[in-house]
Amino acid sequence: MEYLESLKLRRSIYNINKDIKVSEEEILNVIETVAVYTPSAFNSQSQRTVVLLGAKHDQLWEIVKEAIRKVVKPEDFAGSEKKINAFKAGYGTVLFFDDSETTNDLMAKFPLYKANFARWAIEQNGMLQGNVWVGLEAIGLGASLQHYNELIEEKVKEVFDIPQNWALSAQMPFGNLVETPAEKPKKAVSEILRIIK
């Protein structure tokens, strides 16, 4: 039941800061537990997670900022910079990857399912992201999911010594929840769920 309450409360939280009310140990315990117990196809465990804290977290968002500066018009940069600074204001960032070597090995080992493994890798990474997000909410932290992958992947690998065979999927800045956004409308259950007996 506690899980379902946390699932209901989970939102994209953009107004975060570094003034967390839980210990760093508790945060890392949530992420570690989720990383170990999130399921994967064929028990491949190809999901990879990196947690950036302190100056390393700040450094990531400076990397994003410089990457954005190169692709937007100068007159449009101020809006992007404001958004990126809001992520940087948080306490840390979770980076999500797939170990493409593991996924490719499964394609070779099980050719009958070859076409499925890339999709399954995306699905299991989505489960990992969702589980971390709900886990962070459960301990009172706000988070959002970002995708600057193509712009920053190579620089992130270089700066943070990430293996080349890890493919970046998403970035999740998290921190103390400063302001809860309004609830988004949900479709009627009858539109999204069928029960067939």
CSV table of C-alpha atoms in Angstrom, one decimal:
chain,number,residue,atom,x,y,z
A,1,MET,CA,0.0,0.0,0.0
A,2,GLU,CA,2.8,2.4,0.7
A,3,TYR,CA,4.2,1.7,-2.8
A,4,LEU,CA,0.8,2.6,-4.3
A,5,GLU,CA,0.6,5.9,-2.4
A,6,SER,CA,4.2,6.8,-3.6
A,7,LEU,CA,3.2,5.9,-7.1
A,8,LYS,CA,0.2,8.2,-6.9
A,9,LEU,CA,2.3,11.1,-5.6
A,10,ARG,CA,5.2,10.7,-8.1
A,11,ARG,CA,5.3,13.7,-10.4
A,12,SER,CA,7.8,15.6,-12.6
A,13,ILE,CA,9.2,18.0,-10.0
A,14,TYR,CA,11.3,20.8,-11.5
A,15,ASN,CA,11.5,23.1,-8.4
A,16,ILE,CA,14.1,21.3,-6.3
A,17,ASN,CA,17.1,22.3,-4.2
A,18,LYS,CA,20.0,20.8,-2.2
A,19,ASP,CA,18.4,21.1,1.2
A,20,ILE,CA,17.4,17.4,1.5
A,21,LYS,CA,15.7,16.1,4.7
A,22,VAL,CA,17.0,12.5,4.4
A,23,SER,CA,20.5,11.1,4.6
A,24,GLU,CA,22.6,10.5,1.5
A,25,GLU,CA,22.9,6.9,2.7
A,26,GLU,CA,19.1,6.5,2.6
A,27,ILE,CA,19.0,7.9,-1.0
A,28,LEU,CA,21.8,5.6,-2.1
A,29,ASN,CA,20.1,2.6,-0.4
A,30,VAL,CA,16.9,3.3,-2.4
A,31,ILE,CA,18.8,3.5,-5.7
A,32,GLU,CA,20.9,0.5,-5.0
A,33,THR,CA,17.9,-1.7,-4.0
A,34,VAL,CA,16.0,-0.7,-7.1
A,35,ALA,CA,19.1,-1.3,-9.3
A,36,VAL,CA,19.5,-4.8,-8.0
A,37,TYR,CA,15.8,-5.8,-7.9
A,38,THR,CA,14.3,-4.3,-11.1
A,39,PRO,CA,13.6,-7.2,-13.5
A,40,SER,CA,15.1,-7.7,-16.9
A,41,ALA,CA,14.5,-10.0,-19.9
A,42,PHE,CA,16.4,-13.3,-19.6
A,43,ASN,CA,17.7,-11.9,-16.3
A,44,SER,CA,20.2,-10.0,-18.5
A,45,GLN,CA,20.7,-7.2,-15.9
A,46,SER,CA,21.9,-4.9,-18.6
A,47,GLN,CA,20.7,-1.8,-16.8
A,48,ARG,CA,23.5,0.4,-15.4
A,49,THR,CA,23.0,3.3,-13.0
A,50,VAL,CA,25.4,6.1,-12.1
A,51,VAL,CA,24.7,8.5,-9.2
A,52,LEU,CA,26.3,11.9,-9.4
A,53,LEU,CA,26.5,14.0,-6.2
A,54,GLY,CA,28.0,17.3,-5.1
A,55,ALA,CA,30.4,18.9,-7.5
A,56,LYS,CA,30.0,16.0,-10.0
A,57,HIS,CA,26.2,16.6,-10.2
A,58,ASP,CA,26.8,20.3,-10.8
A,59,GLN,CA,29.4,19.5,-13.4
A,60,LEU,CA,26.9,17.4,-15.4
A,61,TRP,CA,24.5,20.2,-15.7
A,62,GLU,CA,27.3,22.6,-16.9
A,63,ILE,CA,28.1,20.0,-19.6
A,64,VAL,CA,24.4,20.0,-20.6
A,65,LYS,CA,24.4,23.8,-20.6
A,66,GLU,CA,27.5,24.0,-22.9
A,67,ALA,CA,26.0,21.4,-25.2
A,68,ILE,CA,22.7,23.3,-25.5
A,69,ARG,CA,24.6,26.6,-26.1
A,70,LYS,CA,26.0,25.0,-29.2
A,71,VAL,CA,22.7,24.1,-30.7
A,72,VAL,CA,20.3,26.9,-29.9
A,73,LYS,CA,20.2,30.5,-31.1
A,74,PRO,CA,21.9,32.9,-28.8
A,75,GLU,CA,18.6,34.8,-28.2
A,76,ASP,CA,16.9,31.5,-27.1
A,77,PHE,CA,19.7,30.3,-24.7
A,78,ALA,CA,18.4,32.2,-21.6
A,79,GLY,CA,15.3,30.0,-21.4
A,80,SER,CA,17.3,26.8,-21.7
A,81,GLU,CA,19.9,28.0,-19.2
A,82,LYS,CA,17.1,28.8,-16.7
A,83,LYS,CA,15.7,25.3,-17.1
A,84,ILE,CA,19.2,23.6,-16.8
A,85,ASN,CA,20.0,25.7,-13.7
A,86,ALA,CA,16.8,24.4,-12.1
A,87,PHE,CA,18.1,20.8,-12.5
A,88,LYS,CA,21.5,21.8,-11.2
A,89,ALA,CA,19.9,23.3,-8.1
A,90,GLY,CA,19.0,19.8,-7.1
A,91,TYR,CA,21.0,17.5,-4.8
A,92,GLY,CA,22.1,14.9,-7.3
A,93,THR,CA,21.4,13.2,-10.6
A,94,VAL,CA,20.9,9.6,-11.5
A,95,LEU,CA,22.2,8.6,-15.0
A,96,PHE,CA,20.6,5.6,-16.6
A,97,PHE,CA,22.4,3.4,-19.1
A,98,ASP,CA,22.1,0.1,-21.0
A,99,ASP,CA,25.2,-2.1,-21.3
A,100,SER,CA,25.0,-2.6,-25.0
A,101,GLU,CA,27.6,-5.4,-24.9
A,102,THR,CA,25.3,-7.5,-22.7
A,103,THR,CA,22.3,-6.8,-25.0
A,104,ASN,CA,24.4,-7.6,-28.1
A,105,ASP,CA,25.7,-10.8,-26.6
A,106,LEU,CA,22.1,-11.9,-25.9
A,107,MET,CA,21.2,-11.2,-29.6
A,108,ALA,CA,24.0,-13.5,-30.7
A,109,LYS,CA,23.2,-16.2,-28.1
A,110,PHE,CA,19.4,-16.3,-28.8
A,111,PRO,CA,19.0,-15.4,-32.5
A,112,LEU,CA,15.3,-16.4,-32.4
A,113,TYR,CA,14.7,-13.3,-30.1
A,114,LYS,CA,17.3,-11.1,-31.7
A,115,ALA,CA,14.9,-8.4,-32.8
A,116,ASN,CA,13.4,-8.2,-29.4
A,117,PHE,CA,16.4,-7.6,-27.2
A,118,ALA,CA,16.9,-3.9,-28.1
A,119,ARG,CA,13.2,-3.2,-27.3
A,120,TRP,CA,13.5,-5.2,-24.1
A,121,ALA,CA,16.5,-3.2,-23.0
A,122,ILE,CA,14.5,0.0,-23.4
A,123,GLU,CA,11.6,-1.5,-21.5
A,124,GLN,CA,13.7,-2.7,-18.6
A,125,ASN,CA,15.5,0.6,-18.4
A,126,GLY,CA,12.1,2.2,-18.3
A,127,MET,CA,11.1,0.0,-15.4
A,128,LEU,CA,14.4,1.0,-13.6
A,129,GLN,CA,13.7,4.7,-14.2
A,130,GLY,CA,10.1,4.4,-12.9
A,131,ASN,CA,11.2,2.4,-9.9
A,132,VAL,CA,13.9,4.9,-8.9
A,133,TRP,CA,11.5,7.7,-9.4
A,134,VAL,CA,8.8,6.2,-7.1
A,135,GLY,CA,11.6,5.2,-4.6
A,136,LEU,CA,12.8,8.8,-4.4
A,137,GLU,CA,9.3,10.0,-4.0
A,138,ALA,CA,8.8,7.5,-1.2
A,139,ILE,CA,11.5,9.2,0.8
A,140,GLY,CA,10.2,12.7,0.1
A,141,LEU,CA,12.4,13.8,-2.8
A,142,GLY,CA,11.3,15.4,-6.0
A,143,ALA,CA,12.7,14.3,-9.4
A,144,SER,CA,12.1,14.6,-13.1
A,145,LEU,CA,13.3,12.6,-16.1
A,146,GLN,CA,15.4,14.3,-18.8
A,147,HIS,CA,16.8,13.2,-22.1
A,148,TYR,CA,19.9,15.2,-23.3
A,149,ASN,CA,21.5,11.9,-24.4
A,150,GLU,CA,22.7,12.7,-28.0
A,151,LEU,CA,24.1,16.0,-26.9
A,152,ILE,CA,26.1,14.9,-23.9
A,153,GLU,CA,26.8,11.2,-24.1
A,154,GLU,CA,30.3,11.2,-25.3
A,155,LYS,CA,31.4,14.1,-23.0
A,156,VAL,CA,29.7,12.3,-20.0
A,157,LYS,CA,31.6,9.1,-20.8
A,158,GLU,CA,34.9,11.0,-21.0
A,159,VAL,CA,34.4,13.2,-17.9
A,160,PHE,CA,33.0,10.5,-15.6
A,161,ASP,CA,34.9,7.5,-16.9
A,162,ILE,CA,31.9,5.6,-18.2
A,163,PRO,CA,32.6,2.5,-20.3
A,164,GLN,CA,32.0,3.1,-24.0
A,165,ASN,CA,29.6,0.2,-24.3
A,166,TRP,CA,27.2,1.8,-21.8
A,167,ALA,CA,24.5,3.6,-23.8
A,168,LEU,CA,23.0,6.6,-22.0
A,169,SER,CA,19.2,6.5,-21.7
A,170,ALA,CA,18.2,9.3,-19.4
A,171,GLN,CA,19.1,11.7,-16.6
A,172,MET,CA,17.1,12.1,-13.4
A,173,PRO,CA,17.9,15.2,-11.3
A,174,PHE,CA,16.6,15.0,-7.8
A,175,GLY,CA,16.5,17.0,-4.6
A,176,ASN,CA,14.4,18.5,-1.9
A,177,LEU,CA,10.9,19.2,-3.2
A,178,VAL,CA,10.4,23.0,-3.0
A,179,GLU,CA,7.0,23.1,-4.6
A,180,THR,CA,4.5,20.4,-5.5
A,181,PRO,CA,3.0,21.0,-9.0
A,182,ALA,CA,-0.8,20.8,-9.6
A,183,GLU,CA,-2.1,17.3,-10.3
A,184,LYS,CA,-2.4,16.4,-14.0
A,185,PRO,CA,-5.6,15.1,-15.3
A,186,LYS,CA,-5.9,11.3,-15.6
A,187,LYS,CA,-8.0,9.4,-18.1
A,188,ALA,CA,-11.0,7.4,-16.9
A,189,VAL,CA,-10.0,3.9,-15.8
A,190,SER,CA,-12.5,2.6,-18.3
A,191,GLU,CA,-10.4,4.1,-21.2
A,192,ILE,CA,-7.1,2.6,-20.1
A,193,LEU,CA,-8.0,-0.7,-18.4
A,194,ARG,CA,-10.0,-3.7,-19.5
A,195,ILE,CA,-10.9,-6.6,-17.3
A,196,ILE,CA,-11.8,-9.8,-19.2
A,197,LYS,CA,-13.2,-12.9,-17.5
